[in-house]
mmCIF file of C-alpha atoms in Angstrom:
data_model
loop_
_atom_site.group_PDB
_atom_site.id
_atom_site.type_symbol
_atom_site.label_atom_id
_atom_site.label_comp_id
_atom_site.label_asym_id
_atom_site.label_seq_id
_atom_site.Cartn_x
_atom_site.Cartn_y
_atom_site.Cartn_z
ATOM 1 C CA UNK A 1 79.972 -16.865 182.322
ATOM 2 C CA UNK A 2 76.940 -16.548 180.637
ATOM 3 C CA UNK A 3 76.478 -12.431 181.603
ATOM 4 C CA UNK A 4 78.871 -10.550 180.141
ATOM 5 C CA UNK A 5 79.333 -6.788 182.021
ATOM 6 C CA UNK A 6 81.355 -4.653 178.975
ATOM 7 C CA UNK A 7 79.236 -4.851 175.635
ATOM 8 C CA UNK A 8 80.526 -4.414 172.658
ATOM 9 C CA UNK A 9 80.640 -1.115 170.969
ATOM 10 C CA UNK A 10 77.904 -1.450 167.778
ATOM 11 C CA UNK A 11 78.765 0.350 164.675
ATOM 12 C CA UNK A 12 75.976 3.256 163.259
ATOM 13 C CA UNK A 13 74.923 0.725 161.186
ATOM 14 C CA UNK A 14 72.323 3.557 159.612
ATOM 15 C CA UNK A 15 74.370 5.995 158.516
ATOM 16 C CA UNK A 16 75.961 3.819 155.693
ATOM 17 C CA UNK A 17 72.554 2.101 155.090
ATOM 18 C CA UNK A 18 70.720 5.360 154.717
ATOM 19 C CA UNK A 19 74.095 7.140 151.857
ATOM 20 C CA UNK A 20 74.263 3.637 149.808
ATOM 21 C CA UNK A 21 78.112 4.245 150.286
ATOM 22 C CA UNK A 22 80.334 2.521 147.480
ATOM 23 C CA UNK A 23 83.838 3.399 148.069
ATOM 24 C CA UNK A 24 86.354 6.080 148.880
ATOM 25 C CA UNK A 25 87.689 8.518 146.465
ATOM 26 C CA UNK A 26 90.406 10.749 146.707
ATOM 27 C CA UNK A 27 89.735 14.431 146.178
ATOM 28 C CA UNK A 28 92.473 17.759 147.252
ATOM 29 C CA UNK A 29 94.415 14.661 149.053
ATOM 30 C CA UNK A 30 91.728 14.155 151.145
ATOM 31 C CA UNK A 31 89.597 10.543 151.234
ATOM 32 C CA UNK A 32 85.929 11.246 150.570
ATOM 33 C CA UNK A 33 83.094 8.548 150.703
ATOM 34 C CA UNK A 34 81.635 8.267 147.734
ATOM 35 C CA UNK A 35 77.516 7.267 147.587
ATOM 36 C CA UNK A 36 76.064 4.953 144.842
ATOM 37 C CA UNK A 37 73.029 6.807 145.263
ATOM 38 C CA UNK A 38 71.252 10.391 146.272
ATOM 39 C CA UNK A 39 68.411 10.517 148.624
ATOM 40 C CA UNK A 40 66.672 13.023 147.058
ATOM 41 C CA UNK A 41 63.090 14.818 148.932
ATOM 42 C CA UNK A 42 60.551 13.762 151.715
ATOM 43 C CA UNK A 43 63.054 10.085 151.372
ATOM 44 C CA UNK A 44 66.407 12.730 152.479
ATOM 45 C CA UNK A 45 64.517 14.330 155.164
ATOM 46 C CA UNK A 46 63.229 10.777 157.006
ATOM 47 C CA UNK A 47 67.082 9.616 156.672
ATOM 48 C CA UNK A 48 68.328 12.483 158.178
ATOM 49 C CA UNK A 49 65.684 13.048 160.721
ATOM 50 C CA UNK A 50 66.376 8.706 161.842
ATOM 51 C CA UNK A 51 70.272 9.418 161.810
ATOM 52 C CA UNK A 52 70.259 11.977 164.132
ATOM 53 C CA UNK A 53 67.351 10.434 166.699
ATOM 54 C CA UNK A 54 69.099 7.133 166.426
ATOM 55 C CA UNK A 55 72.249 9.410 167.826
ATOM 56 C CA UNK A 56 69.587 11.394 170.850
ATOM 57 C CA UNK A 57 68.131 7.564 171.713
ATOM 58 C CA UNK A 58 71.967 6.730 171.880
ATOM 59 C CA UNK A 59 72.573 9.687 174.183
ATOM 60 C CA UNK A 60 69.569 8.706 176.368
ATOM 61 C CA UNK A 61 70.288 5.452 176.710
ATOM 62 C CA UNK A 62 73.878 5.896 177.602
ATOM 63 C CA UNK A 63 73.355 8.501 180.449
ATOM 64 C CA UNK A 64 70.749 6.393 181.743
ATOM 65 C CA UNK A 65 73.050 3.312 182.119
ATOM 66 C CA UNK A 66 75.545 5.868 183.809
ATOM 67 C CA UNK A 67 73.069 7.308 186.492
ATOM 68 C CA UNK A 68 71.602 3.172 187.341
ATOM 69 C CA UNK A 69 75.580 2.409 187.425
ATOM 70 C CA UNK A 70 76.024 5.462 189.758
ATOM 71 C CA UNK A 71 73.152 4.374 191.861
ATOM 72 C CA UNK A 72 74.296 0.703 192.144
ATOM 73 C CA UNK A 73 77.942 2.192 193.058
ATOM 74 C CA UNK A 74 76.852 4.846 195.642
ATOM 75 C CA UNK A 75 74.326 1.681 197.502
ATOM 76 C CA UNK A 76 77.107 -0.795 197.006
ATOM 77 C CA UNK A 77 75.121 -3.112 194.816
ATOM 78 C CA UNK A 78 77.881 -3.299 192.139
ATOM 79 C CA UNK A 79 80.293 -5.862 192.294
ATOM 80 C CA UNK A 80 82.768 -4.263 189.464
ATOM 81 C CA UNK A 81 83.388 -0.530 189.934
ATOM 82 C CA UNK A 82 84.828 -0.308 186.635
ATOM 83 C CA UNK A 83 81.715 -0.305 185.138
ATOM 84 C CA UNK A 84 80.892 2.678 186.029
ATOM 85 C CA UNK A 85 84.396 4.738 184.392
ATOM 86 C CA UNK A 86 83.370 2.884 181.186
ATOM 87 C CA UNK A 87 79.276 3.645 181.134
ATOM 88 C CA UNK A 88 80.774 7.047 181.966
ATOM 89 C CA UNK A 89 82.907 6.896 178.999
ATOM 90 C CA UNK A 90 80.257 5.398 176.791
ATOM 91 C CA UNK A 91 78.008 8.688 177.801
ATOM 92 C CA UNK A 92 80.798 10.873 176.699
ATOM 93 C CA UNK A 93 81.366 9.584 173.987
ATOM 94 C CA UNK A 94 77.528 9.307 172.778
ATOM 95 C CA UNK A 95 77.099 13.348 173.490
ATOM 96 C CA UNK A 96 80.408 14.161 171.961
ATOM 97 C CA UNK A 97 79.881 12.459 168.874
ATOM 98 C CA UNK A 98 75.801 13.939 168.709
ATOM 99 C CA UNK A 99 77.288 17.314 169.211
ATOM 100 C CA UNK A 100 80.229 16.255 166.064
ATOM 101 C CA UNK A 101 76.694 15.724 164.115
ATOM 102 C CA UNK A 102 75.220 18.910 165.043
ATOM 103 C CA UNK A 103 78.267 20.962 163.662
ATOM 104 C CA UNK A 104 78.325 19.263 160.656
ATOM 105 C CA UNK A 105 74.815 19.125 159.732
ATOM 106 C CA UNK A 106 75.130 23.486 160.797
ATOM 107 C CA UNK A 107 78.346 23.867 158.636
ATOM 108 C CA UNK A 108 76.466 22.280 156.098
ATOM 109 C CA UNK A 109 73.479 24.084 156.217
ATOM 110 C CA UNK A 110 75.732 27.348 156.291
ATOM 111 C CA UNK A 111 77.520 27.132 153.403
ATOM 112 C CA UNK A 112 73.985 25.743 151.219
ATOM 113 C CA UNK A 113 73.245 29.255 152.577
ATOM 114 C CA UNK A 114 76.317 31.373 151.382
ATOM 115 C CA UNK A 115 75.613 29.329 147.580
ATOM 116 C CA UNK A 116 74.058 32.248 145.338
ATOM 117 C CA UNK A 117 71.234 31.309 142.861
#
C-alpha cells in the first residue's frame, strides 16, 4: 500500500521560521509567543509578504484538489468517496484560516494607526 489517499496535515513551518520564536510568556493571563529576534525593514516586509502567499498558494492548491476530486466523483473515477468530504474540508479550512490572517494583519494595521506620534 504504497499510495496513500489522506496526507498528512503539514505544519506552517514559515511562520515560526520567519518570528525566530523562543518561548511563551505569560502577559494579562494570556500566553504570548515571545520572538528571539525583530525583523526589522525591507527583511519584515519579504516575511510577511511569503507568509501570507504561502497561505493564497495553500488556498489554490486546496480548491484545486477539491474541484479534480469533484470531477473524479461526478465521472465515477474515484474509488473512495470520502475523499472528497475531506479535500472539501481541507479547502475550508485553507480559506478560513487565510481570512483569520487577513483580520489580524487589518487589526494590526488599525491600531499602528490609532498610535499618536
Amino acid at each position: 500500500m504504497e499510495d496513500k489517499f489522506i496526507t498528512p496535515l503539514q505544519p506552517f513551518k514559515s511562520m515560526m521560521d520567519v518570528s525566530g520564536i523562543s518561548g511563551l510568556r505569560t502577559v494579562n493571563g494570556r500566553e504570548n509567543v515571545v520572538a528571539s529576534d525583530e525583523v526589522k525593514g525591507q527583511e519584515g516586509v519579504e516575511a510577511f509578504k511569503s507568509i501570507f502567499e504561502e497561505a493564497i498558494d495553500n488556498v489554490r492548491s486546496t480548491e484545486d484538489t477539491l474541484t479534480r476530486r469533484q470531477y473524479q466523483l461526478a465521472t465515477g473515477q474515484i474509488e473512495d468517496p470520502h475523499t472528497v468530504g475531506i479535500a472539501g474540508s481541507e479547502a475550508q479550512l485553507a480559506v478560513d484560516m487565510l481570512v483569520a490572517m487577513r483580520t489580524k494583519a487589518l487589526e494590526a494595521y488599525n491600531e499602528i494607526m490609532r498610535i499618536s506620534l
